[in-house]
Coordinates of C-alpha atoms in Angstrom, one line a residue:
Chain T
M1126 CA -21.0 50.3 74.7
R1127 CA -21.9 49.6 71.0
A1128 CA -21.8 45.9 71.6
A1129 CA -24.1 46.2 74.7
L1130 CA -26.6 48.3 72.6
R1131 CA -26.5 45.8 69.8
A1132 CA -27.0 42.9 72.2
A1133 CA -30.0 44.9 73.7
E1134 CA -31.3 45.3 70.1
M1135 CA -30.9 41.6 69.2
Q1136 CA -32.6 40.6 72.4
L1137 CA -35.5 42.8 71.6
K1138 CA -35.8 41.2 68.1
L1139 CA -35.6 37.8 69.6
Q1140 CA -38.2 38.5 72.3
V1141 CA -40.6 40.0 69.8
I1142 CA -40.7 36.7 67.7
N1143 CA -40.6 34.5 70.8
P1144 CA -44.2 33.4 71.7
F1145 CA -43.0 32.4 75.3
A1146 CA -41.8 36.0 75.7
Y1147 CA -45.4 37.0 75.6
L1148 CA -46.3 34.7 78.3
G1149 CA -43.7 36.4 80.5
V1150 CA -44.4 39.9 79.6
A1151 CA -48.1 40.0 79.2
I1152 CA -50.1 36.8 80.3
Y1153 CA -48.5 35.9 83.6
P1154 CA -48.4 39.5 84.9
L1155 CA -52.1 39.9 83.9
I1156 CA -53.1 36.6 85.6
M1157 CA -51.3 37.7 88.8
T1158 CA -52.8 41.2 88.8
V1159 CA -56.3 39.8 88.2
L1160 CA -56.0 37.1 90.9
A1161 CA -54.6 39.7 93.2
L1162 CA -57.4 42.1 92.5
F1163 CA -60.0 39.4 93.3
L1164 CA -58.4 38.5 96.5
L1165 CA -57.4 41.9 97.8
A1166 CA -59.6 44.5 96.1
P1167 CA -62.9 43.5 97.9
S1168 CA -61.4 45.0 101.1
S1169 CA -62.2 48.6 101.7
Q1170 CA -58.5 49.3 102.7
P1171 CA -56.8 51.2 99.9
G1172 CA -53.5 49.6 101.0
R1173 CA -54.6 46.3 99.7
I1174 CA -55.6 47.6 96.4
A1175 CA -52.1 49.2 96.1
Y1176 CA -50.6 45.7 96.9
A1177 CA -52.8 44.1 94.2
I1178 CA -52.0 46.5 91.5
L1179 CA -48.3 47.2 92.1
G1180 CA -47.7 43.5 93.2
G1181 CA -49.1 42.3 89.9
G1182 CA -47.0 44.7 88.0
L1183 CA -43.8 43.8 90.0
T1184 CA -44.2 40.1 89.4
G1185 CA -44.2 41.0 85.5
L1186 CA -41.2 43.3 85.9
W1187 CA -39.2 40.7 87.8
G1188 CA -40.4 37.7 86.0
T1189 CA -39.4 39.3 82.6
T1190 CA -36.1 40.6 84.0
Y1191 CA -34.9 37.4 85.7
V1192 CA -36.4 34.5 83.9
D1193 CA -35.8 35.8 80.5
A1194 CA -32.3 36.9 81.4
G1195 CA -31.4 33.4 82.4
N1196 CA -33.6 31.7 79.9
G1197 CA -32.0 33.9 77.2
L1198 CA -28.7 32.3 78.1
N1199 CA -30.1 28.9 78.0
T1200 CA -31.7 29.4 74.7
E1201 CA -28.3 30.6 73.4
R1202 CA -26.9 27.4 74.6
W1203 CA -29.7 25.3 72.8
M1204 CA -29.0 27.3 69.6
G1205 CA -25.3 26.8 69.8
T1206 CA -24.7 30.5 69.9
L1207 CA -23.5 30.7 73.5
E1208 CA -20.1 29.3 72.5
Q1209 CA -19.9 31.9 69.7
L1210 CA -20.6 34.6 72.1
M1211 CA -18.0 33.4 74.5
G1212 CA -15.5 33.2 71.8
C1213 CA -15.9 37.0 70.9
P1214 CA -13.6 39.6 72.2
T1215 CA -16.5 41.3 74.0
P1216 CA -17.0 39.8 77.6
L1217 CA -20.2 38.0 78.1
S1218 CA -21.0 40.4 81.0
V1219 CA -21.1 43.2 78.5
I1220 CA -23.4 41.2 76.2
M1221 CA -25.7 40.3 79.1
L1222 CA -25.8 44.0 80.2
G1223 CA -27.6 44.8 76.9
K1224 CA -29.9 41.6 77.0
V1225 CA -30.9 42.2 80.6
A1226 CA -31.5 45.9 80.0
T1227 CA -33.9 45.0 77.2
N1228 CA -35.7 42.5 79.6
V1229 CA -36.0 45.2 82.2
L1230 CA -37.6 47.6 79.7
L1231 CA -40.0 44.9 78.6
G1232 CA -40.7 44.4 82.3
V1233 CA -41.6 48.0 82.7
G1234 CA -44.0 47.4 79.8
A1235 CA -45.5 44.4 81.8
F1236 CA -45.8 46.6 84.8
G1237 CA -47.7 49.3 82.9
L1238 CA -50.0 46.7 81.4
S1239 CA -50.9 45.5 84.9
I1240 CA -51.8 48.9 85.9
G1241 CA -53.8 49.3 82.8
V1242 CA -55.8 46.1 83.3
A1243 CA -56.5 47.1 86.9
F1244 CA -58.0 50.4 85.7
I1245 CA -59.8 49.2 82.6
G1246 CA -61.0 45.8 83.8
F1247 CA -61.7 46.5 87.5
H1248 CA -61.9 50.3 87.5
R1249 CA -59.2 50.3 90.1
V1250 CA -56.5 52.9 90.5
L1251 CA -53.6 53.4 92.9
P1252 CA -54.5 55.4 95.9
P1253 CA -53.0 58.8 95.9
V1254 CA -49.2 58.5 95.6
D1255 CA -46.5 60.7 96.8
G1256 CA -45.1 61.5 93.3
G1257 CA -41.5 62.3 93.8
P1258 CA -40.6 59.4 96.2
F1259 CA -42.8 57.1 94.1
A1260 CA -40.9 57.9 90.9
V1261 CA -37.6 57.5 92.6
S1262 CA -38.5 54.3 94.2
F1263 CA -39.8 52.9 91.0
L1264 CA -36.7 53.9 89.1
L1265 CA -34.6 52.4 91.8
T1266 CA -36.8 49.2 91.7
I1267 CA -36.0 48.8 88.1
V1268 CA -32.3 49.2 88.7
A1269 CA -32.5 46.8 91.7
F1270 CA -34.1 44.2 89.5
F1271 CA -31.5 44.8 86.8
A1272 CA -28.6 44.3 89.4
V1273 CA -30.2 41.1 90.8
G1274 CA -30.8 39.7 87.4
M1275 CA -27.2 40.4 86.3
A1276 CA -25.9 38.8 89.4
L1277 CA -27.9 35.6 88.9
A1278 CA -27.6 35.2 85.1
P1279 CA -24.0 33.9 85.1
I1280 CA -25.4 30.7 86.8
F1281 CA -27.0 29.8 83.5
P1282 CA -23.8 29.3 81.4
L1283 CA -22.2 27.5 84.4
A1284 CA -24.8 24.7 84.8
R1285 CA -27.4 23.0 82.8
W1286 CA -29.5 22.3 85.8
S1287 CA -29.8 26.0 86.4
F1288 CA -33.1 26.7 84.7
T1289 CA -34.7 23.9 86.7
I1290 CA -34.3 25.9 89.9
A1291 CA -34.9 29.2 88.2
N1292 CA -38.7 29.0 88.5
G1293 CA -38.6 28.3 92.2
A1294 CA -36.1 31.2 92.7
E1295 CA -38.3 33.5 90.9
A1296 CA -41.3 32.9 93.2
L1297 CA -39.1 33.1 96.3
I1298 CA -38.2 36.7 95.3
Y1299 CA -42.0 37.6 95.3
I1300 CA -42.1 36.6 98.9
L1301 CA -38.7 37.7 100.2
C1302 CA -39.0 41.2 98.6
G1303 CA -42.6 41.7 99.6
F1304 CA -44.2 42.0 96.3
M1305 CA -47.7 41.7 97.6
F1306 CA -47.4 42.0 101.4
P1307 CA -45.1 43.7 103.8
T1308 CA -42.0 41.7 104.6
T1309 CA -42.5 42.8 108.3
G1310 CA -44.8 39.8 108.4
L1311 CA -42.1 37.3 107.7
P1312 CA -40.1 35.5 110.4
S1313 CA -37.1 37.6 111.5
W1314 CA -34.5 35.2 110.0
V1315 CA -36.3 35.4 106.6
Q1316 CA -36.4 39.2 107.1
A1317 CA -32.6 39.1 107.5
I1318 CA -32.3 37.5 104.1
S1319 CA -34.8 39.8 102.6
S1320 CA -32.6 42.7 103.7
L1321 CA -29.8 41.5 101.6
L1322 CA -31.9 41.9 98.4
P1323 CA -31.9 45.5 97.0
P1324 CA -35.5 45.2 95.7
T1325 CA -36.8 44.8 99.2
W1326 CA -35.8 48.3 100.1
T1327 CA -37.0 49.9 96.9
I1328 CA -40.3 48.1 97.0
R1329 CA -40.7 49.1 100.7
A1330 CA -40.3 52.7 99.6
L1331 CA -42.6 52.2 96.6
Y1332 CA -45.4 51.0 98.9
A1333 CA -44.6 53.8 101.5
A1334 CA -45.1 56.3 98.6
T1335 CA -48.7 54.9 98.1
G1336 CA -49.5 55.7 101.7
Q1337 CA -48.8 52.3 103.3
P1338 CA -48.0 52.3 107.1
V1339 CA -44.5 51.2 106.8
G1340 CA -42.7 54.4 107.7
R1341 CA -41.2 57.0 105.6
D1342 CA -37.5 56.4 105.8
Y1343 CA -37.0 57.0 102.0
G1344 CA -33.4 58.3 102.4
Q1345 CA -32.3 55.3 104.4
W1346 CA -34.0 52.8 102.1
W1347 CA -32.7 54.4 98.9
L1348 CA -29.2 54.6 100.2
T1349 CA -29.3 50.9 101.4
A1350 CA -30.8 49.9 98.0
T1351 CA -28.1 51.8 96.1
L1352 CA -25.3 50.3 98.2
L1353 CA -26.7 46.8 97.5
I1354 CA -27.2 47.6 93.9
V1355 CA -23.5 48.5 93.6
V1356 CA -22.5 45.3 95.5
Y1357 CA -24.7 43.1 93.3
V1358 CA -23.3 44.7 90.0
A1359 CA -19.8 44.1 91.2
I1360 CA -20.7 40.6 92.2
A1361 CA -22.3 40.2 88.7
F1362 CA -19.1 41.2 86.9
A1363 CA -16.9 39.1 89.1
F1364 CA -19.3 36.1 88.8
F1365 CA -19.4 36.5 84.9
R1366 CA -15.5 36.3 84.9
F1367 CA -15.6 33.1 87.2
A1368 CA -18.4 31.6 85.0
E1369 CA -16.4 32.2 81.8
A1370 CA -13.3 30.7 83.3
R1371 CA -15.1 27.7 84.7
A1372 CA -16.8 27.2 81.3
R1373 CA -13.5 27.2 79.7
V1374 CA -12.4 24.4 82.0
S1375 CA -15.6 22.2 81.9
G1376 CA -16.4 22.6 78.1
Q1377 CA -20.0 22.8 78.9
L1378 CA -20.9 25.7 76.6
A1379 CA -21.7 23.6 73.6
R1380 CA -23.7 21.0 75.4
A1381 CA -27.4 21.5 75.2
Chain C
M143 CA 6.9 41.1 64.5
A144 CA 7.3 38.1 62.3
I145 CA 6.4 34.9 63.7
D146 CA 7.9 31.4 62.7
A147 CA 4.7 29.5 63.4
A148 CA 1.0 30.7 63.2
I149 CA 0.0 27.8 65.5
E150 CA 2.2 25.9 67.9
T151 CA 1.3 23.4 70.6
H152 CA 3.5 21.5 73.0
G153 CA 2.3 18.4 75.0
L154 CA -1.3 19.6 74.9
K155 CA -3.5 17.6 77.1
K156 CA -7.2 17.9 78.0
T157 CA -9.1 15.8 80.5
Y158 CA -12.8 16.2 81.1
R159 CA -13.9 15.5 84.5
S160 CA -17.4 14.4 85.2
V161 CA -19.3 12.9 88.1
R162 CA -21.0 9.5 88.0
G163 CA -23.6 8.1 90.4
F164 CA -26.0 9.7 92.7
L165 CA -25.5 8.5 96.2
R166 CA -22.0 7.0 95.6
R167 CA -20.6 9.8 93.5
A168 CA -17.4 9.1 91.7
R169 CA -15.4 11.5 89.6
V170 CA -14.6 10.1 86.2
D171 CA -11.7 11.5 84.1
N172 CA -11.9 11.2 80.3
S173 CA -8.9 12.1 78.4
A174 CA -9.7 13.8 75.2
L175 CA -6.1 14.9 74.3
A176 CA -3.1 13.0 75.6
G177 CA -0.2 15.2 74.4
I178 CA -0.4 17.1 71.1
D179 CA 2.6 18.7 69.5
L180 CA 1.8 20.7 66.4
E181 CA 3.3 23.4 64.3
V182 CA 1.5 25.3 61.5
A183 CA 3.2 27.7 59.4
P184 CA 1.7 31.1 58.4
G185 CA -0.4 30.9 55.3
E186 CA -0.7 27.1 55.4
L187 CA -3.8 25.0 55.2
F188 CA -3.4 22.5 58.0
G189 CA -5.7 19.6 58.2
V190 CA -6.5 17.5 61.3
L191 CA -8.0 14.2 60.4
G192 CA -9.4 11.7 62.7
P193 CA -12.4 9.5 63.7
N194 CA -15.2 10.8 66.0
G195 CA -14.0 11.4 69.4
A196 CA -10.3 11.5 68.4
G197 CA -9.8 14.9 69.9
K198 CA -10.1 17.1 66.9
T199 CA -12.9 19.5 68.2
T200 CA -11.2 19.7 71.6
T201 CA -8.0 20.8 69.8
V202 CA -9.8 23.5 67.9
K203 CA -11.7 24.7 71.0
I204 CA -8.4 25.1 72.9
L205 CA -6.8 27.0 70.0
T206 CA -9.7 29.3 69.8
T207 CA -9.6 30.0 73.6
L208 CA -12.9 28.3 74.4
L209 CA -11.2 25.6 76.3
I210 CA -8.3 25.6 78.8
P211 CA -5.9 22.7 78.4
T212 CA -5.3 20.5 81.5
S213 CA -1.7 20.8 80.7
G214 CA 0.8 21.7 78.0
S215 CA 0.9 25.0 76.0
A216 CA -0.5 26.5 72.8
R217 CA 0.2 29.6 71.1
V218 CA -1.6 31.3 68.1
L219 CA 0.0 34.1 66.2
G220 CA 2.5 34.2 69.2
H221 CA -0.4 34.6 71.8
D222 CA -0.9 32.3 74.7
V223 CA -4.4 30.7 74.2
V224 CA -5.0 30.7 78.0
H225 CA -3.8 34.1 79.0
D226 CA -3.8 36.4 75.9
V227 CA -7.4 35.8 75.2
N228 CA -8.8 39.2 74.3
T229 CA -5.9 40.1 71.9
L230 CA -6.1 36.6 70.3
R231 CA -9.8 36.6 69.8
R232 CA -9.6 39.7 67.7
R233 CA -7.2 38.2 65.4
I234 CA -8.8 34.7 64.8
G235 CA -12.0 33.4 63.4
F236 CA -13.7 30.1 63.9
V237 CA -16.4 28.2 62.2
F238 CA -18.0 25.0 63.7
G239 CA -19.8 22.7 61.4
G240 CA -23.6 21.9 61.7
E241 CA -26.7 24.0 61.6
R242 CA -26.3 25.3 65.2
G243 CA -24.7 28.6 66.1
L244 CA -26.9 31.0 64.2
Y245 CA -29.9 33.1 65.1
T246 CA -32.1 31.1 62.8
R247 CA -35.3 33.2 63.4
L248 CA -33.4 36.5 62.5
N249 CA -32.1 37.4 59.1
G250 CA -28.5 36.8 58.0
Y251 CA -27.7 40.4 57.9
D252 CA -28.7 40.8 61.6
N253 CA -26.7 37.9 62.6
L254 CA -23.5 39.4 60.8
R255 CA -24.1 42.9 62.1
Y256 CA -24.5 41.5 65.8
F257 CA -21.2 39.7 65.6
A258 CA -19.4 42.5 63.8
D259 CA -20.2 44.7 66.9
L260 CA -19.3 42.0 69.3
Y261 CA -15.9 41.7 67.4
R262 CA -15.7 45.5 67.9
I263 CA -15.3 46.1 64.2
P264 CA -15.7 49.9 63.6
P265 CA -19.1 50.6 62.1
D266 CA -17.7 52.1 58.7
V267 CA -15.6 48.9 58.3
S268 CA -18.5 46.5 58.9
R269 CA -20.8 48.5 56.7
R270 CA -18.4 47.9 53.9
R271 CA -17.2 44.3 54.9
I272 CA -20.6 42.7 55.4
P273 CA -21.9 43.3 51.9
E274 CA -18.4 42.3 50.6
L275 CA -18.7 38.9 52.5
L276 CA -22.4 38.4 51.5
E277 CA -21.2 38.9 47.8
R278 CA -18.3 36.6 48.1
L279 CA -20.1 33.8 49.9
D280 CA -23.0 34.0 47.4
L281 CA -25.6 35.1 50.0
K282 CA -26.4 38.4 48.5
G283 CA -30.1 39.0 47.9
R284 CA -31.0 36.6 50.7
E285 CA -29.5 38.6 53.7
R286 CA -32.9 39.9 54.7
D287 CA -34.5 36.5 54.9
R288 CA -34.7 34.6 58.0
V289 CA -31.8 32.2 58.5
E290 CA -34.4 29.3 59.0
T291 CA -35.2 29.6 55.4
Y292 CA -31.8 29.0 54.2
S293 CA -30.4 25.7 52.9
R294 CA -27.8 23.9 54.9
G295 CA -25.2 25.0 52.4
M296 CA -26.3 28.7 52.9
K297 CA -26.2 28.3 56.6
Q298 CA -22.7 27.0 56.5
R299 CA -21.6 29.9 54.2
L300 CA -23.1 32.4 56.7
H301 CA -21.2 30.6 59.4
L302 CA -18.0 31.3 57.2
A303 CA -19.1 34.9 56.7
R304 CA -19.4 35.3 60.5
G305 CA -16.0 33.7 60.9
L306 CA -14.4 36.1 58.5
L307 CA -16.1 39.3 59.8
N308 CA -13.0 40.4 61.7
D309 CA -10.7 39.5 58.8
P310 CA -8.9 36.9 60.9
E311 CA -5.2 36.0 60.3
V312 CA -6.0 32.5 61.4
L313 CA -9.3 30.7 60.7
F314 CA -10.3 27.6 62.4
L315 CA -12.8 25.3 60.7
D316 CA -14.2 22.4 62.6
E317 CA -15.8 19.9 60.2
P318 CA -17.2 22.7 58.0
T319 CA -18.6 20.4 55.2
I320 CA -20.4 18.1 57.6
G321 CA -24.0 17.4 56.4
L322 CA -23.4 19.4 53.2
D323 CA -24.4 17.9 49.8
P324 CA -21.5 17.2 47.5
V325 CA -21.9 20.4 45.5
G326 CA -22.1 22.6 48.6
A327 CA -19.2 20.9 50.2
R328 CA -17.1 21.4 47.0
E329 CA -18.1 25.0 46.9
L330 CA -17.0 25.4 50.5
R331 CA -13.7 23.7 49.8
V332 CA -13.0 26.1 46.9
L333 CA -13.8 29.1 49.2
V334 CA -11.4 27.7 51.8
R335 CA -8.6 27.2 49.4
G336 CA -9.2 30.8 48.1
L337 CA -8.8 32.1 51.7
V338 CA -5.4 30.4 52.0
E339 CA -4.3 31.8 48.5
A340 CA -5.3 35.1 49.9
G341 CA -2.8 34.6 52.7
K342 CA -4.8 33.4 55.6
T343 CA -3.7 30.4 57.7
V344 CA -6.4 27.8 57.9
F345 CA -6.7 25.1 60.5
L346 CA -9.3 22.5 59.3
T347 CA -10.6 19.4 61.0
T348 CA -12.4 16.8 59.1
H349 CA -13.0 13.0 58.9
Y350 CA -13.4 13.1 55.1
M351 CA -10.1 11.8 53.6
F352 CA -10.8 13.1 50.1
E353 CA -11.4 16.6 51.5
A354 CA -8.0 16.6 53.4
D355 CA -6.3 15.1 50.3
E356 CA -7.9 17.8 48.0
I357 CA -7.2 21.0 49.8
C358 CA -4.8 20.5 52.8
D359 CA -1.1 21.5 52.5
R360 CA -0.2 19.1 55.5
I361 CA -2.3 16.8 57.5
A362 CA -2.0 15.4 61.1
V363 CA -3.9 12.2 61.7
I364 CA -5.1 12.2 65.3
N365 CA -6.5 9.3 67.1
K366 CA -7.3 8.8 70.8
G367 CA -5.9 12.1 71.6
V368 CA -2.5 11.7 70.1
I369 CA -1.1 12.4 66.6
V370 CA -0.3 9.2 65.0
A371 CA 1.1 10.7 61.7
E372 CA 1.9 14.0 60.2
G373 CA 2.9 15.1 56.7
T374 CA 1.8 16.1 53.3
P375 CA -1.1 14.1 51.8
A376 CA 1.4 12.5 49.4
S377 CA 4.0 11.6 52.2
L378 CA 1.1 10.0 54.2
K379 CA 0.1 8.0 51.2
Q380 CA 3.7 7.1 50.7
G381 CA 3.5 5.4 54.1
V382 CA 1.3 2.7 52.6
A383 CA 3.0 2.5 49.3
D384 CA 4.3 -1.0 50.1
V385 CA 0.8 -2.0 51.1
G386 CA -2.0 -3.4 48.9
V387 CA -5.6 -3.5 49.6
V388 CA -7.9 -6.5 49.4
E389 CA -11.6 -6.1 49.7
F390 CA -14.4 -8.6 49.6
E391 CA -17.9 -9.0 50.6
V392 CA -18.9 -11.8 53.0
E393 CA -21.9 -13.1 54.8
G394 CA -22.0 -13.7 58.6
M395 CA -18.3 -13.2 59.3
P396 CA -17.7 -14.4 62.9
D397 CA -15.3 -12.1 65.1
A398 CA -13.0 -15.2 65.6
R399 CA -12.4 -15.3 61.8
V400 CA -11.7 -11.6 61.6
E401 CA -9.1 -12.1 64.4
S402 CA -7.5 -15.0 62.5
L403 CA -7.2 -12.7 59.3
R404 CA -5.6 -10.1 61.4
A405 CA -3.0 -12.6 62.7
L406 CA -1.9 -13.5 59.3
D407 CA 1.6 -12.6 58.3
G408 CA 1.9 -9.5 56.2
V409 CA -1.5 -8.1 57.2
T410 CA -1.3 -4.8 58.8
S411 CA -5.1 -4.0 59.3
V412 CA -8.5 -5.6 58.9
V413 CA -11.6 -3.3 58.9
V414 CA -15.0 -4.8 58.7
T415 CA -18.0 -2.6 57.6
D416 CA -21.6 -3.7 57.9
R417 CA -23.7 -3.3 54.8
E418 CA -27.2 -4.4 55.3
L419 CA -27.1 -8.3 55.2
T420 CA -23.4 -8.5 54.4
Q421 CA -20.1 -7.3 55.6
V422 CA -17.3 -5.6 53.6
V423 CA -13.8 -6.6 54.8
T424 CA -10.9 -4.4 53.8
M425 CA -7.4 -5.8 54.5
H426 CA -4.2 -4.0 54.2
C427 CA -1.4 -6.4 53.4
T428 CA 2.2 -6.5 52.0
R429 CA 1.4 -9.4 49.6
P430 CA -2.2 -8.9 48.3
G431 CA -1.9 -11.5 45.4
E432 CA -0.8 -14.2 47.9
L433 CA -3.7 -13.3 50.3
V434 CA -6.3 -13.5 47.5
S435 CA -5.0 -17.0 46.5
Q436 CA -5.5 -18.1 50.2
L437 CA -9.0 -16.6 50.7
S438 CA -11.0 -19.7 49.8
Q439 CA -9.1 -21.7 52.5
L440 CA -9.2 -18.9 55.0
L441 CA -12.9 -18.2 54.6
E442 CA -13.9 -21.8 54.4
G443 CA -17.6 -22.4 55.1
L444 CA -18.4 -18.7 54.5
R445 CA -20.1 -17.2 51.4
F446 CA -17.8 -14.4 50.0
R447 CA -17.7 -12.6 46.7
E448 CA -16.6 -9.4 45.0
V449 CA -13.0 -9.9 45.8
A450 CA -10.9 -6.8 44.6
V451 CA -7.3 -5.8 44.8
R452 CA -6.3 -2.2 44.5
E453 CA -3.6 0.3 45.4
A454 CA -3.7 2.1 48.8
T455 CA -5.2 5.6 49.0
L456 CA -5.0 8.2 51.6
E457 CA -8.1 6.7 53.2
D458 CA -6.2 3.5 53.5
A459 CA -3.2 5.2 55.0
Y460 CA -5.6 6.8 57.5
V461 CA -7.3 3.5 58.3
R462 CA -3.9 1.9 58.9
L463 CA -2.9 4.6 61.1
V464 CA -6.0 4.6 63.3
T465 CA -6.7 0.9 63.5
S466 CA -4.5 -1.6 65.2
R467 CA -4.0 -5.1 64.3

């Protein structure tokens, strides 16, 4: 536990002094929110405003969680510290637990920033929300992002090409999980893939709490998301063990 | 439980597999270790000497659990390096040479405190040990400065402090003095010798002969993934006691002429080193005086000078071991 907390603190310190982190936490989410507001807000439909405001915030939350989780490991590789981390008695999964948790918290900051920009810059606020379900859905969304980030992070120590595909995968999640539009508009086979991602269910609940016409099956969505989160976390820990074993065979840890 | 050997390996082999080509992909196997047998006693400073690519770093990485051997076995402090990973990692430390491996934009103290927690050192112990290490490694007063402002020597001492955080029984040092200035390198060697005197086992790799000669109790010379000699520095030098060394500077020495020197009776090795416009030829031979008298004839048509004859050193023993006729 102490190791994970220290890893979280180190990640925060590294992010604070990293200019690129500000791009992910502040600049990109703001651009997304502003563009979404220009595109969607002129409509008189309050639902579109919700998609613009929350969608911009969610891109920031996800981008910070996922890209920085993976990029953090790649940075460790470039600095030569990944090998030092792997040589410690603390498993890499525990270290990443702390690092990803920090990134999620920074992502929540990015989310708040998007909401603030919508209000201050565009005088736009979320339509009246169903407080309780919104809060639960938002908390579950954070945990869902954390779980997916943890499950994908082990790819980075495994392969040097991983970051090349990371950017594409990041945008794919925007679409698959319905960050800015309902997933019900996607082809059925894509919806099948979407349903395997825990954020899909929590984001659906989140938008439902803002009054979107997507039903009100909170209990079912939360339960599905929770089960998927448990599966993803289990996969993450197993995948980390596999990644560590593979890295010990291939010797790729030290190579930048 | 008392153990006979701090480190022991049997038939240790490591092959790296890579893929070549795009459309016609082919697997390529590169053998880094071709069967290493080693035994290091507790409290010993054991050096592994070898040229670049000889397998030194691979050996250290296997012994520190960072790599899994393709075959063979290795035990450190009685623990299998493949299976007893968690127990072993708590009892060993490792330091790799060079400037990488530190959080250079954070301060030295943060670097140490982070790894102290990752090594699961109780907070009360790390609060006491970190200042002790900073003091011992002459980093006190700079621990709150960013590591990027440290000199190379300070960074290397910080690496060493990190490697000592868990008070390891065995410390692995992979080319720890690489890139250090002579003063910094000497300071580090003194520190390392001090660790051995304090009872630690140190496994050191280097390609600096004088370093191995100066501080190691025993040395293994490794080349192309196999150990070609092992013993004390004195015993390795003894191996070339019957050999003298002839050195001279020459201009435009053709390869064919080098080969003809190698073929001479009594010549055990010929090494040619480029030096700007000339080449320095180092010949190990059993009858150096006789060879010098024949040089004018052997090098006919070539301009040579600075002919010198001297006794063999550890470096000559090393060169003889890692070069073939």
